[in-house]
Tab-separated table of C-alpha atoms in Angstrom:
chain	number	residue	atom	x	y	z
A	22	MET	CA	-128.319	-262.741	135.618
A	23	ARG	CA	-130.549	-260.952	133.077
A	24	ALA	CA	-129.470	-259.322	129.855
A	25	LEU	CA	-131.427	-257.871	126.959
A	26	ALA	CA	-130.526	-259.465	123.647
A	27	ARG	CA	-131.273	-257.247	120.646
A	28	CYS	CA	-133.632	-258.656	118.057
A	29	ARG	CA	-134.542	-257.188	114.673
A	30	HIS	CA	-138.254	-257.406	115.481
A	31	CYS	CA	-138.664	-257.545	119.256
A	32	PRO	CA	-136.602	-257.324	122.443
A	33	ILE	CA	-136.119	-260.660	124.171
A	34	LYS	CA	-135.010	-261.184	127.739
A	35	LEU	CA	-132.203	-263.655	128.061
A	36	VAL	CA	-132.491	-265.298	131.465
A	37	GLU	CA	-129.653	-267.457	132.731
A	38	ASN	CA	-130.913	-269.709	135.503
A	39	GLN	CA	-127.982	-272.112	135.414
A	40	PRO	CA	-124.496	-271.861	133.872
A	41	ASN	CA	-125.570	-273.866	130.815
A	42	GLU	CA	-129.285	-273.176	130.875
A	43	LYS	CA	-130.793	-270.242	128.958
A	44	GLU	CA	-134.415	-269.264	128.621
A	45	PHE	CA	-135.798	-266.713	126.136
A	46	VAL	CA	-138.915	-264.809	127.173
A	47	LEU	CA	-140.822	-262.126	125.293
A	48	ALA	CA	-140.208	-258.823	127.068
A	49	SER	CA	-143.629	-257.197	126.914
A	50	SER	CA	-146.820	-256.570	124.975
A	51	VAL	CA	-146.797	-255.169	121.457
A	52	LYS	CA	-148.075	-251.847	122.807
A	53	ASP	CA	-145.243	-251.616	125.337
A	54	LEU	CA	-142.778	-252.696	122.684
A	55	GLY	CA	-143.870	-249.863	120.385
A	56	SER	CA	-143.450	-247.384	123.213
A	57	GLN	CA	-139.978	-248.713	123.995
A	58	LEU	CA	-138.861	-248.504	120.361
A	59	THR	CA	-140.215	-244.961	120.029
A	60	SER	CA	-138.407	-243.876	123.193
A	61	GLU	CA	-135.152	-245.410	121.994
A	62	MET	CA	-135.416	-243.750	118.583
A	63	GLU	CA	-136.165	-240.390	120.198
A	64	ARG	CA	-133.070	-240.789	122.358
A	65	LEU	CA	-130.919	-241.566	119.318
A	66	LEU	CA	-132.393	-238.623	117.390
A	67	ALA	CA	-131.780	-236.272	120.324
A	68	ASP	CA	-128.177	-237.446	120.599
A	69	SER	CA	-127.749	-236.709	116.882
A	70	GLY	CA	-129.271	-233.233	117.134
A	71	ILE	CA	-132.310	-234.096	115.001
A	72	ARG	CA	-135.079	-232.270	116.842
A	73	HIS	CA	-138.782	-232.456	115.986
A	74	ILE	CA	-139.764	-229.596	113.690
A	75	TYR	CA	-142.354	-228.329	116.192
A	76	SER	CA	-139.639	-227.820	118.813
A	77	TYR	CA	-137.915	-225.137	116.729
A	78	GLY	CA	-138.823	-221.541	117.390
A	79	TRP	CA	-139.063	-221.812	121.159
A	80	GLN	CA	-136.597	-221.467	124.032
A	81	SER	CA	-139.305	-222.366	126.538
A	82	GLU	CA	-143.042	-222.933	126.537
A	83	ASP	CA	-143.763	-219.207	126.097
A	84	GLU	CA	-140.426	-217.694	125.016
A	85	ILE	CA	-139.633	-217.412	121.301
A	86	ASP	CA	-136.201	-218.444	120.054
A	87	PRO	CA	-135.049	-215.526	117.849
A	88	SER	CA	-132.762	-217.891	115.924
A	89	PHE	CA	-135.832	-219.687	114.550
A	90	PHE	CA	-138.414	-216.913	114.695
A	91	GLY	CA	-139.952	-218.112	111.428
A	92	HIS	CA	-141.060	-221.417	112.924
A	93	ALA	CA	-142.600	-219.683	115.921
A	94	VAL	CA	-144.594	-217.268	113.778
A	95	TRP	CA	-145.695	-220.017	111.387
A	96	GLN	CA	-147.011	-222.064	114.314
A	97	THR	CA	-148.819	-219.152	116.002
A	98	GLU	CA	-149.756	-216.793	113.144
A	99	PRO	CA	-150.024	-218.752	109.875
A	100	PRO	CA	-151.514	-217.156	106.733
A	101	ILE	CA	-154.881	-218.646	107.708
A	102	ASN	CA	-155.431	-218.992	111.431
A	103	HIS	CA	-157.749	-221.965	111.891
A	104	ALA	CA	-158.594	-220.965	115.434
A	105	PHE	CA	-160.083	-217.602	114.404
A	106	GLU	CA	-160.428	-217.030	110.672
A	107	LEU	CA	-162.474	-220.152	109.964
A	108	ASP	CA	-165.175	-219.017	112.355
A	109	SER	CA	-168.363	-218.147	110.461
A	110	ASP	CA	-168.382	-214.610	111.910
A	111	THR	CA	-164.803	-213.801	110.822
A	112	LEU	CA	-164.595	-215.710	107.544
A	113	PRO	CA	-163.924	-213.231	104.674
A	114	SER	CA	-166.993	-212.732	102.495
A	115	GLY	CA	-165.020	-213.542	99.364
A	116	GLY	CA	-163.240	-216.488	100.927
A	117	PHE	CA	-159.488	-216.836	101.116
A	118	SER	CA	-157.168	-216.000	98.238
A	119	GLU	CA	-155.576	-218.783	96.217
A	120	ARG	CA	-152.189	-217.612	97.475
A	121	LYS	CA	-153.168	-218.006	101.132
A	122	LYS	CA	-154.667	-221.436	100.545
A	123	GLU	CA	-151.588	-222.612	98.645
A	124	LEU	CA	-149.312	-221.314	101.387
A	125	MET	CA	-151.243	-223.247	104.016
A	126	VAL	CA	-151.285	-226.496	102.040
A	127	LEU	CA	-147.590	-226.276	101.126
A	128	GLY	CA	-146.542	-225.311	104.651
A	129	ILE	CA	-148.436	-228.167	106.272
A	130	ASP	CA	-147.241	-230.603	103.614
A	131	PHE	CA	-143.673	-229.464	104.275
A	132	GLU	CA	-144.068	-230.134	107.986
A	133	GLY	CA	-145.526	-233.579	107.298
A	134	THR	CA	-142.688	-234.649	105.019
A	135	MET	CA	-140.116	-233.350	107.510
A	136	ILE	CA	-141.753	-235.373	110.280
A	137	ALA	CA	-141.733	-238.464	108.053
A	138	GLY	CA	-138.098	-237.843	107.125
A	139	ARG	CA	-137.118	-237.468	110.759
A	140	SER	CA	-138.860	-240.748	111.592
A	141	ALA	CA	-136.852	-242.476	108.852
A	142	VAL	CA	-133.647	-240.983	110.299
A	143	GLY	CA	-134.651	-242.520	113.633
A	144	ASP	CA	-134.951	-245.883	111.894
A	145	ILE	CA	-131.460	-245.453	110.413
A	146	LEU	CA	-129.946	-244.706	113.806
A	147	PHE	CA	-131.821	-247.546	115.500
A	148	TYR	CA	-130.867	-250.197	112.938
A	149	SER	CA	-127.284	-248.927	112.876
A	150	GLU	CA	-126.994	-249.531	116.610
A	151	SER	CA	-129.015	-252.751	116.792
A	152	SER	CA	-127.124	-254.309	113.852
A	153	ALA	CA	-123.667	-253.357	115.009
A	154	GLU	CA	-122.287	-256.784	114.144
A	155	MET	CA	-123.324	-256.401	110.478
A	156	LEU	CA	-121.743	-254.110	107.907
A	157	PRO	CA	-124.136	-251.114	107.603
A	158	THR	CA	-123.862	-251.168	103.811
A	159	MET	CA	-125.160	-254.771	103.815
A	160	ASP	CA	-128.157	-254.178	106.108
A	161	LEU	CA	-131.330	-253.817	104.030
A	162	ASN	CA	-133.198	-252.191	106.924
A	163	ILE	CA	-130.623	-249.394	107.015
A	164	GLU	CA	-130.595	-248.988	103.244
A	165	ARG	CA	-134.402	-248.917	103.079
A	166	SER	CA	-134.551	-246.297	105.835
A	167	LEU	CA	-131.919	-244.190	104.076
A	168	LEU	CA	-134.004	-244.283	100.912
A	169	HIS	CA	-137.132	-243.218	102.784
A	170	ALA	CA	-135.338	-240.372	104.575
A	171	LEU	CA	-133.738	-239.019	101.413
A	172	MET	CA	-136.959	-239.191	99.419
A	173	ASP	CA	-138.966	-237.483	102.180
A	174	LEU	CA	-136.412	-234.694	102.571
A	175	ASN	CA	-136.218	-234.200	98.823
A	176	ILE	CA	-140.009	-233.769	98.713
A	177	ALA	CA	-139.801	-231.372	101.660
A	178	SER	CA	-137.228	-229.258	99.806
A	179	ASP	CA	-139.627	-228.991	96.856
A	180	ARG	CA	-142.534	-227.981	99.093
A	181	ILE	CA	-140.641	-225.198	100.862
A	182	LYS	CA	-139.299	-223.885	97.530
A	183	ASP	CA	-142.859	-223.742	96.158
A	184	PHE	CA	-143.961	-222.031	99.380
A	185	PHE	CA	-141.329	-219.336	98.746
A	186	ILE	CA	-142.531	-218.809	95.162
A	187	TRP	CA	-146.113	-218.275	96.309
A	188	ALA	CA	-144.995	-216.052	99.214
A	189	PHE	CA	-142.563	-213.816	97.325
A	190	TRP	CA	-143.589	-214.018	93.664
A	191	GLU	CA	-147.330	-214.438	94.343
A	192	MET	CA	-147.753	-216.972	91.555
A	193	SER	CA	-147.628	-220.715	91.037
A	194	PRO	CA	-144.276	-222.436	90.427
A	195	LYS	CA	-145.476	-223.303	86.911
A	196	ASP	CA	-146.278	-219.666	86.114
A	197	PHE	CA	-142.979	-218.525	87.602
A	198	CYS	CA	-141.085	-220.969	85.413
A	199	LYS	CA	-142.851	-219.693	82.288
A	200	LYS	CA	-142.411	-216.035	83.186
A	201	LYS	CA	-138.708	-216.311	83.958
A	202	ASP	CA	-137.951	-218.917	81.273
A	203	ILE	CA	-135.940	-220.926	83.803
A	204	ALA	CA	-133.762	-223.825	82.633
A	205	ASN	CA	-134.225	-227.120	84.475
A	206	ALA	CA	-130.577	-227.261	85.547
A	207	SER	CA	-130.931	-224.125	87.669
A	208	TRP	CA	-134.575	-224.563	88.595
A	209	TYR	CA	-134.148	-225.053	92.328
A	210	THR	CA	-132.012	-221.975	93.003
A	211	ALA	CA	-133.706	-219.726	90.426
A	212	PRO	CA	-136.617	-218.403	92.567
A	213	PHE	CA	-134.177	-217.290	95.289
A	214	ARG	CA	-131.528	-215.975	92.899
A	215	GLU	CA	-134.086	-213.953	90.943
A	216	ALA	CA	-135.569	-212.583	94.161
A	217	SER	CA	-132.197	-211.117	95.154
A	218	LYS	CA	-132.142	-209.194	91.837
A	219	THR	CA	-135.512	-207.507	92.323
A	220	LEU	CA	-136.234	-204.051	93.714
A	221	LEU	CA	-135.207	-204.896	97.257
A	222	HIS	CA	-135.161	-201.222	98.242
A	223	GLU	CA	-138.932	-201.530	98.562
A	224	LEU	CA	-138.510	-204.034	101.393
A	225	ASP	CA	-137.446	-203.632	104.994
A	226	GLN	CA	-133.871	-204.523	105.894
A	227	ARG	CA	-134.791	-207.766	107.647
A	228	SER	CA	-136.575	-209.058	104.544
A	229	ILE	CA	-133.566	-208.124	102.400
A	230	ASP	CA	-131.255	-210.027	104.746
A	231	LEU	CA	-133.547	-213.056	104.671
A	232	ILE	CA	-133.605	-213.111	100.857
A	233	LYS	CA	-129.816	-212.917	100.703
A	234	ASN	CA	-129.567	-215.754	103.231
A	235	LEU	CA	-132.009	-217.832	101.203
A	236	GLU	CA	-130.078	-217.350	97.979
A	237	SER	CA	-127.025	-218.809	99.709
A	238	THR	CA	-128.943	-221.615	101.434
A	239	SER	CA	-130.670	-222.619	98.200
A	240	ASN	CA	-127.254	-223.366	96.709
A	241	VAL	CA	-126.505	-225.640	99.668
A	242	ILE	CA	-129.832	-227.435	99.198
A	243	TYR	CA	-129.118	-227.770	95.473
A	244	GLU	CA	-125.852	-229.592	96.269
A	245	LEU	CA	-127.551	-231.761	98.893
A	246	ARG	CA	-130.197	-232.748	96.341
A	247	ARG	CA	-127.468	-233.627	93.853
A	248	GLU	CA	-125.707	-235.808	96.433
A	249	ARG	CA	-129.065	-237.313	97.342
A	250	ASN	CA	-129.613	-238.390	93.724
A	251	ILE	CA	-126.249	-240.163	93.676
A	252	VAL	CA	-126.897	-241.998	96.961
A	253	VAL	CA	-130.429	-243.026	95.955
A	254	HIS	CA	-129.044	-244.522	92.737
A	255	GLU	CA	-126.405	-246.389	94.741
A	256	LEU	CA	-128.960	-247.690	97.228
A	257	THR	CA	-131.527	-248.812	94.661
A	258	SER	CA	-128.864	-250.785	92.814
A	259	SER	CA	-127.003	-251.986	95.917
A	260	ILE	CA	-128.266	-255.576	95.817
A	261	ALA	CA	-127.199	-255.922	92.200
A	262	GLN	CA	-123.839	-254.349	93.024
A	263	HIS	CA	-123.303	-256.783	95.918
A	264	GLU	CA	-123.970	-259.676	93.528
A	265	LYS	CA	-121.635	-258.201	90.905
A	266	ARG	CA	-118.790	-257.850	93.397
A	267	PHE	CA	-119.412	-261.384	94.663
A	268	LEU	CA	-119.210	-262.838	91.148
A	269	GLU	CA	-116.146	-260.785	90.287
A	270	GLY	CA	-114.483	-262.083	93.439
A	271	LYS	CA	-115.341	-265.665	92.540
A	272	LEU	CA	-113.957	-265.279	89.009
A	273	LYS	CA	-110.801	-263.661	90.339
A	274	ASN	CA	-110.269	-266.569	92.727
A	275	ILE	CA	-110.662	-269.041	89.843
A	276	HIS	CA	-108.157	-267.184	87.645
A	277	ASN	CA	-105.687	-266.860	90.509
A	278	SER	CA	-106.100	-270.415	91.759
A	279	ASN	CA	-102.429	-271.156	91.115
A	280	ASP	CA	-101.224	-268.119	93.028
A	281	SER	CA	-99.914	-268.473	96.547
A	282	GLU	CA	-102.618	-268.359	99.241
A	283	LEU	CA	-103.084	-265.234	101.322
A	284	THR	CA	-101.563	-265.226	104.760
A	285	PHE	CA	-103.733	-264.802	107.839
A	286	GLU	CA	-102.480	-261.231	108.313
A	287	GLU	CA	-103.291	-260.363	104.704
A	288	ILE	CA	-106.813	-261.706	105.151
A	289	ARG	CA	-107.237	-259.643	108.322
A	290	ARG	CA	-105.982	-256.490	106.577
A	291	ASN	CA	-108.373	-257.049	103.683
A	292	GLN	CA	-111.296	-257.591	106.047
A	293	LYS	CA	-110.416	-254.455	107.993
A	294	LEU	CA	-110.215	-252.467	104.765
A	295	VAL	CA	-113.683	-253.660	103.719
A	296	THR	CA	-115.125	-252.932	107.177
A	297	ASP	CA	-113.554	-249.472	107.461
A	298	THR	CA	-114.706	-248.528	103.954
A	299	ALA	CA	-118.270	-249.668	104.686
A	300	HIS	CA	-118.444	-247.691	107.926
A	301	ARG	CA	-117.013	-244.551	106.295
A	302	LEU	CA	-119.585	-244.801	103.523
A	303	HIS	CA	-122.402	-245.298	106.036
A	304	HIS	CA	-121.187	-242.371	108.147
A	305	SER	CA	-121.092	-240.081	105.093
A	306	ARG	CA	-124.654	-241.075	104.171
A	307	VAL	CA	-125.947	-240.452	107.697
A	308	GLU	CA	-124.212	-237.053	107.713
A	309	LEU	CA	-125.852	-236.250	104.365
A	310	VAL	CA	-129.288	-236.945	105.845
A	311	ARG	CA	-128.540	-234.978	109.023
A	312	GLY	CA	-127.218	-232.037	107.024
A	313	PHE	CA	-130.213	-232.115	104.676
A	314	TYR	CA	-132.687	-232.072	107.576
A	315	ARG	CA	-130.982	-229.317	109.538
A	316	THR	CA	-130.451	-227.126	106.473
A	317	LEU	CA	-134.137	-227.440	105.613
A	318	ILE	CA	-135.014	-226.417	109.165
A	319	ARG	CA	-132.918	-223.270	108.809
A	320	MET	CA	-134.183	-222.509	105.307
A	321	SER	CA	-137.843	-222.971	106.228
A	322	SER	CA	-137.489	-220.695	109.244
A	323	ASP	CA	-136.175	-217.899	107.012
A	324	ILE	CA	-138.953	-218.486	104.460
A	325	PHE	CA	-141.716	-218.559	107.082
A	326	GLU	CA	-140.375	-215.330	108.589
A	327	LEU	CA	-140.123	-213.665	105.178
A	328	GLU	CA	-143.722	-214.590	104.362
A	329	TYR	CA	-144.768	-212.995	107.658
A	330	HIS	CA	-142.948	-209.729	106.815
A	331	LEU	CA	-144.441	-209.646	103.309
A	332	ARG	CA	-148.078	-209.685	104.480
């Protein structure tokens, strides 16, 4: 009988030749192992609804998905089309505007950080499944991956906000901040909120609808960023917190040494309470990451589409 025993670093085949005889054999080459891990992570990401950013905008190979039109138009008709506009015969004599160049850099940087964030989410899901016997809040691989995902998505949210400022306000984020005298506390939502107060009657109805959607979505992102800050603080101090709780438990046991010992059922209830609490906390953190990613996908689609209409 053959079974695959999970290992933190590599899959190992467990071969049982005799009832009491077990032999461990490396499953495959490092190259094959990498392919297997990637396939497994992609399966877990697909099951969680975390699609690759390049898959949005399309219902089939040639059919655009109207729900994510912005991603389709960004992929096929970006502000600077490398396939055509960088040709020596079509390159503008004066070069490209600073606005166009900034839009391209910010858009590509946004995609890169989203791809990195998605990869970290895949790590979270993989370690969560492969370390099922360990409390998720005690697994450093999970906590490290959560940190990476949250930091990547936070950077992505900054990039797409800056993209919006260049697209709509046609100025740098720094200049926008000076012009509008924006307070730090409301900085993230300000570009979208101020846009909804401008002379929207000069725009087409679709652009107006997109700006209104973005004002609402920016508030959601603001809250996700706030939650992200709390979780990152918890994760970066988690080892110290584990040690603190351990020492507090030891001291409590010393002070209560004369108390009656816990019954077996009381111990089981306490263990179940700890386990259930840890899994609820882990689930809430995974949902935070999933929500952050998917909200950024929606927000970026609206921003990419708006930039297209504003050309």
